[in-house]
XYZ file of C-alpha atoms in Angstrom:
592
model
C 5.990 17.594 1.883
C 5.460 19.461 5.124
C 3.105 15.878 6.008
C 6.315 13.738 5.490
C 8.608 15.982 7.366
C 6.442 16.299 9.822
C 7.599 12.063 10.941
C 10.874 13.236 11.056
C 10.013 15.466 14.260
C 10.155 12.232 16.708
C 14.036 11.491 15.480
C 15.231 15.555 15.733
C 18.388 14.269 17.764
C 18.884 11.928 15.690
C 18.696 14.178 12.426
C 21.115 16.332 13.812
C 24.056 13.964 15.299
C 23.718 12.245 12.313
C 25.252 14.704 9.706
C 27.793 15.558 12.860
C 29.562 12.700 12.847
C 29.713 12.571 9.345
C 31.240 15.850 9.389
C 34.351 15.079 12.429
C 34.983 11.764 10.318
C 35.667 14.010 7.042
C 37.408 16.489 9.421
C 39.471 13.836 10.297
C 39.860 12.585 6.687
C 41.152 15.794 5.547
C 43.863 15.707 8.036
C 45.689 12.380 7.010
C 46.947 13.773 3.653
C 48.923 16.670 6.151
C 50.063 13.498 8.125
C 51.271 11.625 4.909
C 52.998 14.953 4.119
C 54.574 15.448 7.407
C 56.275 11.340 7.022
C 57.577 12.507 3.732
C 59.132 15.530 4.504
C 59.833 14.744 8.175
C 60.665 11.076 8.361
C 61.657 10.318 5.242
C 63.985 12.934 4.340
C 65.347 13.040 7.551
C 65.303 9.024 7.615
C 64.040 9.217 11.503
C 62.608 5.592 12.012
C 60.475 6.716 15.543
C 59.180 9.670 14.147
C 57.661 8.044 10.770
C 56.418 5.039 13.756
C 54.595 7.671 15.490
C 52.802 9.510 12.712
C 51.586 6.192 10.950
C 50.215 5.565 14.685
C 48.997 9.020 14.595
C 46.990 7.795 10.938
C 45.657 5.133 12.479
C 43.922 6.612 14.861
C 42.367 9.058 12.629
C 41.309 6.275 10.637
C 39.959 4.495 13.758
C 38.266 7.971 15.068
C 36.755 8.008 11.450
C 35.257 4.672 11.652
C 33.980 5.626 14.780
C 32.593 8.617 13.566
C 31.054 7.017 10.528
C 29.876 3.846 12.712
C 28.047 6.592 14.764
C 26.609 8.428 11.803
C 25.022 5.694 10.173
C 23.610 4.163 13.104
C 21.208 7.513 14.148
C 20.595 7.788 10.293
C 19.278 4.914 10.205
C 17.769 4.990 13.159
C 16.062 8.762 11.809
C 15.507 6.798 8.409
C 14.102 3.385 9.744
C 11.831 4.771 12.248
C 10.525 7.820 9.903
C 9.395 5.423 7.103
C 7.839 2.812 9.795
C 5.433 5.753 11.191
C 5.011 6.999 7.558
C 4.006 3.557 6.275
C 1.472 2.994 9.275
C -0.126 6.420 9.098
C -0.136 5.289 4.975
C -2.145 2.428 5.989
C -4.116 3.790 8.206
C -5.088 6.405 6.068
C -6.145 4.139 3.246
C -8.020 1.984 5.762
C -10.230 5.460 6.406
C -10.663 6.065 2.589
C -14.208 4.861 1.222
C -14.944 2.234 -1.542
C -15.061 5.462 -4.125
C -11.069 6.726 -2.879
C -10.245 3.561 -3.543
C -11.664 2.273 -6.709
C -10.033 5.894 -7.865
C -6.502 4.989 -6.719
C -6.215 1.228 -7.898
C -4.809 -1.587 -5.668
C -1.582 -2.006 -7.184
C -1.113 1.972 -7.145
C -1.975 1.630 -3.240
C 0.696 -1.291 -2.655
C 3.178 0.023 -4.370
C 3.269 3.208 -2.384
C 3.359 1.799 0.716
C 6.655 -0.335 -0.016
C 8.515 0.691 -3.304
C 8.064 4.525 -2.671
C 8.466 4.255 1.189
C 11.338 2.424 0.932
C 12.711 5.136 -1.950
C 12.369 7.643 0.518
C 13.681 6.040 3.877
C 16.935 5.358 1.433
C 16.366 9.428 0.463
C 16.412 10.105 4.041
C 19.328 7.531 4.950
C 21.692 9.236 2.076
C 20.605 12.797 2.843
C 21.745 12.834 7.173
C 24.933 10.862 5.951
C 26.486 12.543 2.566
C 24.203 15.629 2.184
C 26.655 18.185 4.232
C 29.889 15.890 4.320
C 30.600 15.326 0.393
C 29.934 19.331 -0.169
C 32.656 19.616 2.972
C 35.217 17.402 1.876
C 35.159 19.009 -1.719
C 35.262 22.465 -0.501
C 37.460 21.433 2.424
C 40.018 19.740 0.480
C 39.949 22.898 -1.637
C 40.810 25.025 1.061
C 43.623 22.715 2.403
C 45.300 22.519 -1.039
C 45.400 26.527 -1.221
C 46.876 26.378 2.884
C 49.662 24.456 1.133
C 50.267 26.089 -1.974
C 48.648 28.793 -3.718
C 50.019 28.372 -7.503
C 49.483 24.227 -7.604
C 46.384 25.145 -5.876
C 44.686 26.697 -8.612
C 44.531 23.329 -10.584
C 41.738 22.782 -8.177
C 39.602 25.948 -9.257
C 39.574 24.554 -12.980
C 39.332 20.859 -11.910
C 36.202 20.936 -10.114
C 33.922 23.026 -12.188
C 34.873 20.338 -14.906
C 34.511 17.380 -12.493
C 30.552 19.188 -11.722
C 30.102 19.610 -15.717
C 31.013 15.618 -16.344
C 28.944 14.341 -13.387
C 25.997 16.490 -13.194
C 25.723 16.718 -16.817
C 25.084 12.962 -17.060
C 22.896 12.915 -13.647
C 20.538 15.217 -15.967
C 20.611 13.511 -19.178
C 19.742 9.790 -17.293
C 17.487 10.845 -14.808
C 14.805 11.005 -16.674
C 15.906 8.178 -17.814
C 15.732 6.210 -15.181
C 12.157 7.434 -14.675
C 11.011 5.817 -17.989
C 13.339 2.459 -16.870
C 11.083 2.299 -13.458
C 7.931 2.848 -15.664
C 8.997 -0.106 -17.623
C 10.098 -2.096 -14.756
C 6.384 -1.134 -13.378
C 4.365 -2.816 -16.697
C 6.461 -5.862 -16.529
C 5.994 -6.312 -12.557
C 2.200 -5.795 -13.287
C 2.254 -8.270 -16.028
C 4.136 -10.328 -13.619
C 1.440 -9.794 -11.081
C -1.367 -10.513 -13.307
C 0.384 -13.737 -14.563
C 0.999 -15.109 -11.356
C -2.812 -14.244 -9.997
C -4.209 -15.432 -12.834
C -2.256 -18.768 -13.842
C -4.996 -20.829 -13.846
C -6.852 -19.267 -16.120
C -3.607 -18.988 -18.416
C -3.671 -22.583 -18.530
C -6.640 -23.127 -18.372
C -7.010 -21.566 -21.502
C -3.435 -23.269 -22.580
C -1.742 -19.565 -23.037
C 1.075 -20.251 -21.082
C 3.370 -19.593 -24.868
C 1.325 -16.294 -25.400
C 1.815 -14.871 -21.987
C 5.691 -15.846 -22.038
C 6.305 -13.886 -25.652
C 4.535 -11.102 -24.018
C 6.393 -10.701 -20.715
C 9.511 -11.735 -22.987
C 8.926 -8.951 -25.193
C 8.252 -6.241 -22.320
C 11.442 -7.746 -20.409
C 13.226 -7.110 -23.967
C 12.180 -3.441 -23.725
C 13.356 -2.714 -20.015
C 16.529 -4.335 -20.687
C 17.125 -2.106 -23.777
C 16.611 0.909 -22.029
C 18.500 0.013 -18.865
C 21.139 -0.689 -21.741
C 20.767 2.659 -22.737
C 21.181 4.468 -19.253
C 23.847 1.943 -18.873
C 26.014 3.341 -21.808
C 25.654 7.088 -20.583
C 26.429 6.152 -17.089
C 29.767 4.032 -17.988
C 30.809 7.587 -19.096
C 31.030 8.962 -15.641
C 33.911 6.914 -14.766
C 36.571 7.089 -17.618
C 35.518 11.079 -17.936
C 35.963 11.863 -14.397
C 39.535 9.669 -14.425
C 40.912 11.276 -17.513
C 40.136 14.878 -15.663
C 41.179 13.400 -12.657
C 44.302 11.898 -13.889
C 45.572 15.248 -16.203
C 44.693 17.130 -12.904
C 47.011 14.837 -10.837
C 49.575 14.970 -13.967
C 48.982 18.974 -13.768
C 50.007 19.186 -10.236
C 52.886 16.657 -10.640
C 54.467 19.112 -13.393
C 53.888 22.451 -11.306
C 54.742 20.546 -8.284
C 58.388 19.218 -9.088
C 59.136 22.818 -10.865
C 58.171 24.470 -7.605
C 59.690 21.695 -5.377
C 62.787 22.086 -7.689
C 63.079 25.583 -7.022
C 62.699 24.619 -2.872
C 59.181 26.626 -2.715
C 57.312 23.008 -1.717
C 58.276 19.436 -0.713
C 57.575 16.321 -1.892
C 55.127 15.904 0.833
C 53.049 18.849 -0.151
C 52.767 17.232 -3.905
C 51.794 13.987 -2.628
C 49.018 15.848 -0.121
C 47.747 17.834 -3.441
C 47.172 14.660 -5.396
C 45.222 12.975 -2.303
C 43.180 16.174 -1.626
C 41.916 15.655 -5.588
C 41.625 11.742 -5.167
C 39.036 12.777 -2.096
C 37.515 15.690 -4.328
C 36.949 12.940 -6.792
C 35.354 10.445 -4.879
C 32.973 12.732 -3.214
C 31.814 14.525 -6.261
C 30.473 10.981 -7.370
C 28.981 10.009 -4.463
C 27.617 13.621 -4.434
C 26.366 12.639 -7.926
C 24.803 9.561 -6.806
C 22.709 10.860 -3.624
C 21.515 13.665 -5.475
C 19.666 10.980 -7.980
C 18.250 8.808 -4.993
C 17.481 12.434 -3.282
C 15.103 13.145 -6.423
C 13.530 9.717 -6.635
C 12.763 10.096 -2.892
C 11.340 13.497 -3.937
C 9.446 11.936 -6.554
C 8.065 9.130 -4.463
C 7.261 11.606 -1.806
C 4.824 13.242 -3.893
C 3.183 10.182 -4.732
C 3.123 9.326 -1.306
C 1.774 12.776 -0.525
C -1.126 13.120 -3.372
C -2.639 9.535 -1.094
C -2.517 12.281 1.994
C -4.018 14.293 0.367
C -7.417 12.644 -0.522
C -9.850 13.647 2.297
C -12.397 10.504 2.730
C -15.958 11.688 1.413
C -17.592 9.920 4.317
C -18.186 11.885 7.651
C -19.785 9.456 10.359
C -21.757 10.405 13.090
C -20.869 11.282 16.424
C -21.247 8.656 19.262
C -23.191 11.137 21.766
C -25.513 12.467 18.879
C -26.348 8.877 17.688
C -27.120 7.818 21.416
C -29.645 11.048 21.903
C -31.175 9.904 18.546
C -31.937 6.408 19.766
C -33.225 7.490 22.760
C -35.349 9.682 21.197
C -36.601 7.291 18.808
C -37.751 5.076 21.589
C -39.083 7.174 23.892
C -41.204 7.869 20.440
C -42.012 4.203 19.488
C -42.907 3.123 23.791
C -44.934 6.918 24.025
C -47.558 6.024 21.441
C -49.606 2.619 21.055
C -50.037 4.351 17.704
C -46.751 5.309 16.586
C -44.978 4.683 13.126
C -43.211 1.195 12.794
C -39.504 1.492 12.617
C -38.401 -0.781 9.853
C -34.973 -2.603 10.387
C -33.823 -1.262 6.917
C -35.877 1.528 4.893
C -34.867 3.398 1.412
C -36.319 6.390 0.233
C -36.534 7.641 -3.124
C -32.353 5.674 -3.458
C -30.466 6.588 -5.877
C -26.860 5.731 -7.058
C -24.234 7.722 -9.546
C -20.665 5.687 -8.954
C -18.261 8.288 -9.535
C -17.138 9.049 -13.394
C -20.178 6.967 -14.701
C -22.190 7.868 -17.386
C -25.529 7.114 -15.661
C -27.094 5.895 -12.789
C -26.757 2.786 -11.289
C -29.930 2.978 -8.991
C -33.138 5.220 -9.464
C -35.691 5.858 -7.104
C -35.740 2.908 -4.785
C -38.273 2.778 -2.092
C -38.597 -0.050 0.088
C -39.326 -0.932 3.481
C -37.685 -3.955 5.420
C -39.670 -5.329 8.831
C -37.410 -6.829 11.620
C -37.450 -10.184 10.954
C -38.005 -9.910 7.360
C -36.304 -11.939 4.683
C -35.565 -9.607 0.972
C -34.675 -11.456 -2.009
C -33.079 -9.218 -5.140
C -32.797 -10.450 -8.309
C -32.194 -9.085 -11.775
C -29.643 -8.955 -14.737
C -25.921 -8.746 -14.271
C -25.713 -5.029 -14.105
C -28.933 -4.145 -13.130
C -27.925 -2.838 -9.159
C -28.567 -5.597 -7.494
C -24.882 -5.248 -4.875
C -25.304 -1.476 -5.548
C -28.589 -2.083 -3.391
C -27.146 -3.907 -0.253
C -23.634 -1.672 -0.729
C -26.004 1.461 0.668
C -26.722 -0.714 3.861
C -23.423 -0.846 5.520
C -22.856 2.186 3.808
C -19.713 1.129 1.652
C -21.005 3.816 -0.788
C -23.457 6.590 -0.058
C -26.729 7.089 -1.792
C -26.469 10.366 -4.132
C -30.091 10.659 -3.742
C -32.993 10.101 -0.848
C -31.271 8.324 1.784
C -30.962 5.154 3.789
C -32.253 4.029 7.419
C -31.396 1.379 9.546
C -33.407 0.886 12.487
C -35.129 3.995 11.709
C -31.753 5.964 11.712
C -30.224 7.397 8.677
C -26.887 5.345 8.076
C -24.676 8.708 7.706
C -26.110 9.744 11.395
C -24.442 6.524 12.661
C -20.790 5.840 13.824
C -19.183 3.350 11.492
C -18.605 0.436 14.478
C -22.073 0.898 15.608
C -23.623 0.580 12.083
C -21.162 -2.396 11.261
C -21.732 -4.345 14.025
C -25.559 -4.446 13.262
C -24.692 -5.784 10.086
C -23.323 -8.875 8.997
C -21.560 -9.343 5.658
C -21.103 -11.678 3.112
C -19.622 -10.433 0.146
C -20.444 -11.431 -3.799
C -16.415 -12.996 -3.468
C -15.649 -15.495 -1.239
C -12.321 -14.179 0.751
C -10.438 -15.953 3.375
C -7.308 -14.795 4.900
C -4.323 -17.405 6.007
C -4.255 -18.755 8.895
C -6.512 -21.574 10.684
C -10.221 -22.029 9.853
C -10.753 -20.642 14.036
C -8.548 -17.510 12.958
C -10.940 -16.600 10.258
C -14.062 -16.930 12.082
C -13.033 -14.483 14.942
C -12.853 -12.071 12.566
C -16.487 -11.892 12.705
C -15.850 -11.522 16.540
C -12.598 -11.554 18.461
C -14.044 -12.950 21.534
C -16.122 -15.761 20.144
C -16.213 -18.935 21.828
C -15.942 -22.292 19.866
C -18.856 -23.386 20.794
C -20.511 -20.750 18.786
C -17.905 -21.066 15.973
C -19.785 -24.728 15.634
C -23.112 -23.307 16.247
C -22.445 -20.632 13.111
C -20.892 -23.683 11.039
C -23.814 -25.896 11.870
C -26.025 -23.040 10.385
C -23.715 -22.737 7.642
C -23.766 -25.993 6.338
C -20.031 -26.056 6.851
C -19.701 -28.018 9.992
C -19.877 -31.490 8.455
C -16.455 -30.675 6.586
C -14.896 -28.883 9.127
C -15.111 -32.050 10.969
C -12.985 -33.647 8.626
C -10.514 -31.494 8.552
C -6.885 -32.546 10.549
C -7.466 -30.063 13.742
C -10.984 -29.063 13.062
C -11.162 -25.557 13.928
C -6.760 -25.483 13.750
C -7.112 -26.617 9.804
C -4.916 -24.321 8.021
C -5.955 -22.055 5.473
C -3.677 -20.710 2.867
C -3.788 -17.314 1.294
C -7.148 -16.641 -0.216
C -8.958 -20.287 0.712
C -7.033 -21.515 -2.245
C -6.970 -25.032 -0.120
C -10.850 -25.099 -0.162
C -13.285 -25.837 -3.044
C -15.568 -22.954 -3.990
C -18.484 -24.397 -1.892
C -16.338 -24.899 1.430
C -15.056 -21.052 1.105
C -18.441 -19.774 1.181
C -19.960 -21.751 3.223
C -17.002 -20.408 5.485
C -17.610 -16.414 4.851
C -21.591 -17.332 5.769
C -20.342 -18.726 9.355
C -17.966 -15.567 9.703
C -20.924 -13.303 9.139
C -23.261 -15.075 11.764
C -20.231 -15.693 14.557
C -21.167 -11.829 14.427
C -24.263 -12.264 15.608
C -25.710 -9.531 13.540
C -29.421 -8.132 13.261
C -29.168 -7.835 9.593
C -27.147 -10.841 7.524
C -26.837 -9.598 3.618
C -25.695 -12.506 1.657
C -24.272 -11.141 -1.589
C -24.822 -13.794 -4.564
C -23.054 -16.056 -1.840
C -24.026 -19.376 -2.758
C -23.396 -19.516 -5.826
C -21.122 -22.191 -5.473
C -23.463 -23.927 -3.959
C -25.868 -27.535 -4.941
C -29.455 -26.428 -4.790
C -30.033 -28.723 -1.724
C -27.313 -27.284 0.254
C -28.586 -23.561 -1.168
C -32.112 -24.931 0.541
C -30.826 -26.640 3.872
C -28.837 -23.326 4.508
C -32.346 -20.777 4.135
C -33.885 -23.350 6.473
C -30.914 -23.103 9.042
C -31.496 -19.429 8.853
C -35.357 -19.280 9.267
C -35.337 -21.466 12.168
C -32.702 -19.247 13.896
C -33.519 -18.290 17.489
C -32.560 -14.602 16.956
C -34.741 -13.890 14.031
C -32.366 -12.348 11.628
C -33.421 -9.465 9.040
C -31.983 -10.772 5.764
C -30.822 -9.879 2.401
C -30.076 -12.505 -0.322
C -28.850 -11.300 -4.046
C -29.187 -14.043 -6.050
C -29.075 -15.404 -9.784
C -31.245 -18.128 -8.998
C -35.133 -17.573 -8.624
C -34.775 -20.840 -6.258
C -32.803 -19.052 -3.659
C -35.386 -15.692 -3.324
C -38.342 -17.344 -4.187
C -39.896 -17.987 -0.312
C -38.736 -15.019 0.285
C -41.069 -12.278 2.386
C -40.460 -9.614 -0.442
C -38.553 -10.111 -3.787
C -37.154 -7.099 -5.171
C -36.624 -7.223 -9.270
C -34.369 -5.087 -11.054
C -34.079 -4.024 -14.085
C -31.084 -1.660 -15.327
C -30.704 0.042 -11.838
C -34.375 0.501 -11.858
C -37.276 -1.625 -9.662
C -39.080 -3.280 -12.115
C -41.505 -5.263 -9.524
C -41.689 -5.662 -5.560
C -43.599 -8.115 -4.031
C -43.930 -12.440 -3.277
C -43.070 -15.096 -5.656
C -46.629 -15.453 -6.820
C -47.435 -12.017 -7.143
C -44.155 -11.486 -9.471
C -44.864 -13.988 -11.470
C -48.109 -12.740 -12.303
C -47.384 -9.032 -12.432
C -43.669 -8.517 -13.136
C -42.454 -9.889 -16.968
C -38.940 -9.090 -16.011
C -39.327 -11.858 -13.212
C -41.360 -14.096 -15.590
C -38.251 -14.224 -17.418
C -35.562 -14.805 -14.995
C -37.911 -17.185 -13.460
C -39.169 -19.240 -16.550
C -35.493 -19.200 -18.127
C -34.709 -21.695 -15.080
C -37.664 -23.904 -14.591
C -40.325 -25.125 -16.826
C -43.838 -23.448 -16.856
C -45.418 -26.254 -15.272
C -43.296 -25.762 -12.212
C -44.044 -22.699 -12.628
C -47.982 -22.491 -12.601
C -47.636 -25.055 -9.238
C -45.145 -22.881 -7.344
């Protein structure tokens, strides 16, 4: 919690004048039941015109000083509560940007997303509540206490037994639906997720022609909220017609001792009529004292989540700028020293291996290969068997468990993270676009990229034929996720992202897929006859895409079941023999 309070140190002022002014304006609110006493017993009775003028002039402006007061309150809560959740939600988000692929895949995506809005937004209400009614409903209540006993003693003392009750009745039934309310938000989360998951996934629903499944299932889960909300509902309508009966036999109470004590000229009129205001305020407040100490605890509550995300410390330490410098230099003062010296390979493993966190086994064992500048890698294999486990370790989205990983003969955890990623251009297994214009998504590769190289990347890409097309070429829209573009188009898209980078290693993750075999071929031959000669990775399905390659990689199960060329493979590696024979005929095969 100390984390969270610790936003709140920018708005101190602010945290302070706002429970203030709440207190003059109930200050001010407990004097108008003295003023309505004075008309009474003053003006009325004495039936002086001017002097019941003057004293409902004199209410007015407490009510206007109130307002004031109040206006003033709320606006530096808010401001406190506004401007606390903003900083909290961007060091959120900035904190989750540091966490690696493993924090992540541990915390879920919808988990993530809904603590940075629902839960924020719980506790900047928390916060807003707290500076405003915190220290002023506790006031009045006492306050108005204290002012019934400064008027009368004996009538007084209805107030010691009414409130107790009042705090039975209303905290009583803050207990008994507050948890509650923590199973209705539980069930308000499954059907939002189902909602979620429906409205991701609605092609495949109809696709598939489940549209009637999908609605008896969110009907049925929408059924289940609204019984319980039905249920808190019922228990809640109690507060009300409770609090008025006690309220009400209170006000009756004071009425009776009143008019025997005002008939015996030991109070006025006025006095009664103050008494039975003082409890109308105690009333009031105790409810709304009721009500902010529920959004108070599911602040609390969404605090803690928000404070277990904090809490996660990301398991990747990257390397200092000065140290990775010295090692660079040193490594080429090595290489240009000796005519003899040790190659430095663009990408090298040693002895790899992978453990994902909570699996039952390994994902990679005991890789060990070696990647010349220049070099083109094809991996192939089962689904399953490692093959975007492999080219994960490269940019270092996950870290090898065992041996280790080098990029230009530098281990990847000695290097700072924009230094590594900006050697590296990526191309992930999904195809994902963001919205925006076709230009917009291709500076992400690099901000300052002119357009002329945007065409130069699409042109490599095989994407600059239907970019061409497009209304505005480079200014086509793009709607959320590339849902405007076929499958082909979107990754021909993410390919000319990557290269805008200009990158000395392009991994292309099973990303052309989507795909016709001569497009699959024109875009290998775009990226062999590149000027910069690119180091690249290509995970594939398709023997066709790997098969020129320099060095194929085959795995097997998270183990290398065969390095070497096409030819070699085929006559040395069965697991290849499979893939490969499963997708073109032996003849081909003996002639390749």
């Amino acid at each position: 919690m100390k984390k969270l309070l610790s936003f709140l140190k920018d708005y101190k002022k602010e945290s302070i004048l706002a429970p203030l002014f709440k207190m003059l304006e109930a200050l001010f609110e407990l004097f108008v039941p003295l003023v309505m006493k004075k008309i009474i017993d003053v003006g009325i009775a004495n039936k002086d015109t001017p002097y019941i003028v003057r004293m409902c002039l004199l209410m007015v402006a407490l009510g206007i000083i109130g307002l004031v007061c109040s206006l003033t309150a709320q606006f530096f809560a808010a401001k406190a509560a506004v401007g606390c959740s903003t900083k909290l939600r961007h060091a959120l988000f900035a904190h989750i940007q540091g966490l690696t692929y493993t924090e992540i895949d541990d915390l879920g995506t919808s988990t993530m997303i809904t603590r940075m809005t629902s839960d924020i937004n719980q506790v900047q209400s928390g916060i807003n509540m707290v500076l405003r009614l915190f220290m002023r409903s506790p006031f009045i209540v006492f306050g108005a206490m204290i002012m019934a006993f400064t008027i009368d003693v004996k009538a007084a003392l209805v107030f010691v037994v009414t409130i107790p009750v009042l705090s039975v009745i209303v905290f009583g039934i803050m207990m008994i639906t507050m948890p509650m309310f923590k199973k209705v938000q539980k069930g308000l989360d499954r059907v939002l997720g189902k909602t979620r998951e429906n409205l991701t996934g609605v092609r495949v629903i109809r696709a598939f022609a489940k549209e009637q499944e999908e609605i008896k299932e969110f009907g049925e889960g929408n059924e289940a909220l609204t019984k319980l909300q039905m249920s808190v509902g019922r228990i809640s309508a109690l507060t009300n017609p409770l609090t008025y009966i006690v309220v009400n036999l209170s006000i009756a109470a004071l009425i009776w001792i009143g008019a025997l004590r005002v008939d015996v000229g030991i109070i006025t009129q006025g006095a009664v009529i103050a008494l039975v205001n003082y409890m109308s305020q105690i009333l009031v407040e105790l409810v709304k004292l009721a009500n902010l100490i529920v959004t108070i605890t599911k602040a609390l509550a969404c605090a803690g989540r928000i404070e277990k995300v904090f809490e996660i410390v990301p398991g990747m330490v990257y390397g200092d700028v000065a140290e990775y410098k010295k090692k660079q230099s040193a490594l080429e003062e090595k290489i240009s020293g000796k005519k003899d010296a040790a190659p430095v390979y663009a990408v090298e493993f040693r002895n790899v291996g992978l453990t994902y966190r909570g699996a039952g086994a390994e994902s990679l064992v005991g890789l060990n290969l070696k990647v010349k500048p220049g070099e083109t890698i094809g991996i192939i294999g089962g689904t399953g068997s490692g093959k975007t486990s492999v080219i994960n370790l490269i940019p270092r989205y996950y870290d090898a468990t065992e041996g280790e990983v080098l990029v230009d003969g530098i281990n990847v955890k000695d290097y700072p993270m924009e230094a590594l990623r900006d050697k590296i251009g990526m191309v992930m297994q999904k195809a994902v676009l963001f919205k925006g214009t076709i230009r917009e998504n291709l500076l992400w590769g690099r901000s300052d990229a002119t357009d002329e190289e945007m065409f130069e990347a699409l042109e490599i890409a095989q994407a600059k034929e239907f970019v061409e097309t497009k209304d505005g070429r480079l200014s086509a829209p793009i709607t959320q996720g590339g849902k405007n573009l076929s499958g082909g188009q979107k990754q021909r898209l993410t390919i000319a992202r990557a290269l805008v980078r200009k990158p000395e290693i392009l991994v292309l993750d099973d990303s052309a897929s989507a795909l016709d075999y001569a497009t699959d071929a024109k875009l290998r031959r775009a990226l062999r006859e590149m000027k910069e000669k690119l180091t690249v990775f290509i995970v594939s399905q398709r023997a066709a895409s790997i098969m020129h390659a320099d060095q194929i990689v085959v795995l097997d199960d998270g183990r290398v079941a065969g390095i070497g060329k096409h030819e070699e493979l085929l006559v040395n590696c069965e697991v290849y023999k499979e893939i490969y024979y499963s997708q073109f005929k032996k003849e081909e095969g003996k002639g390749a």
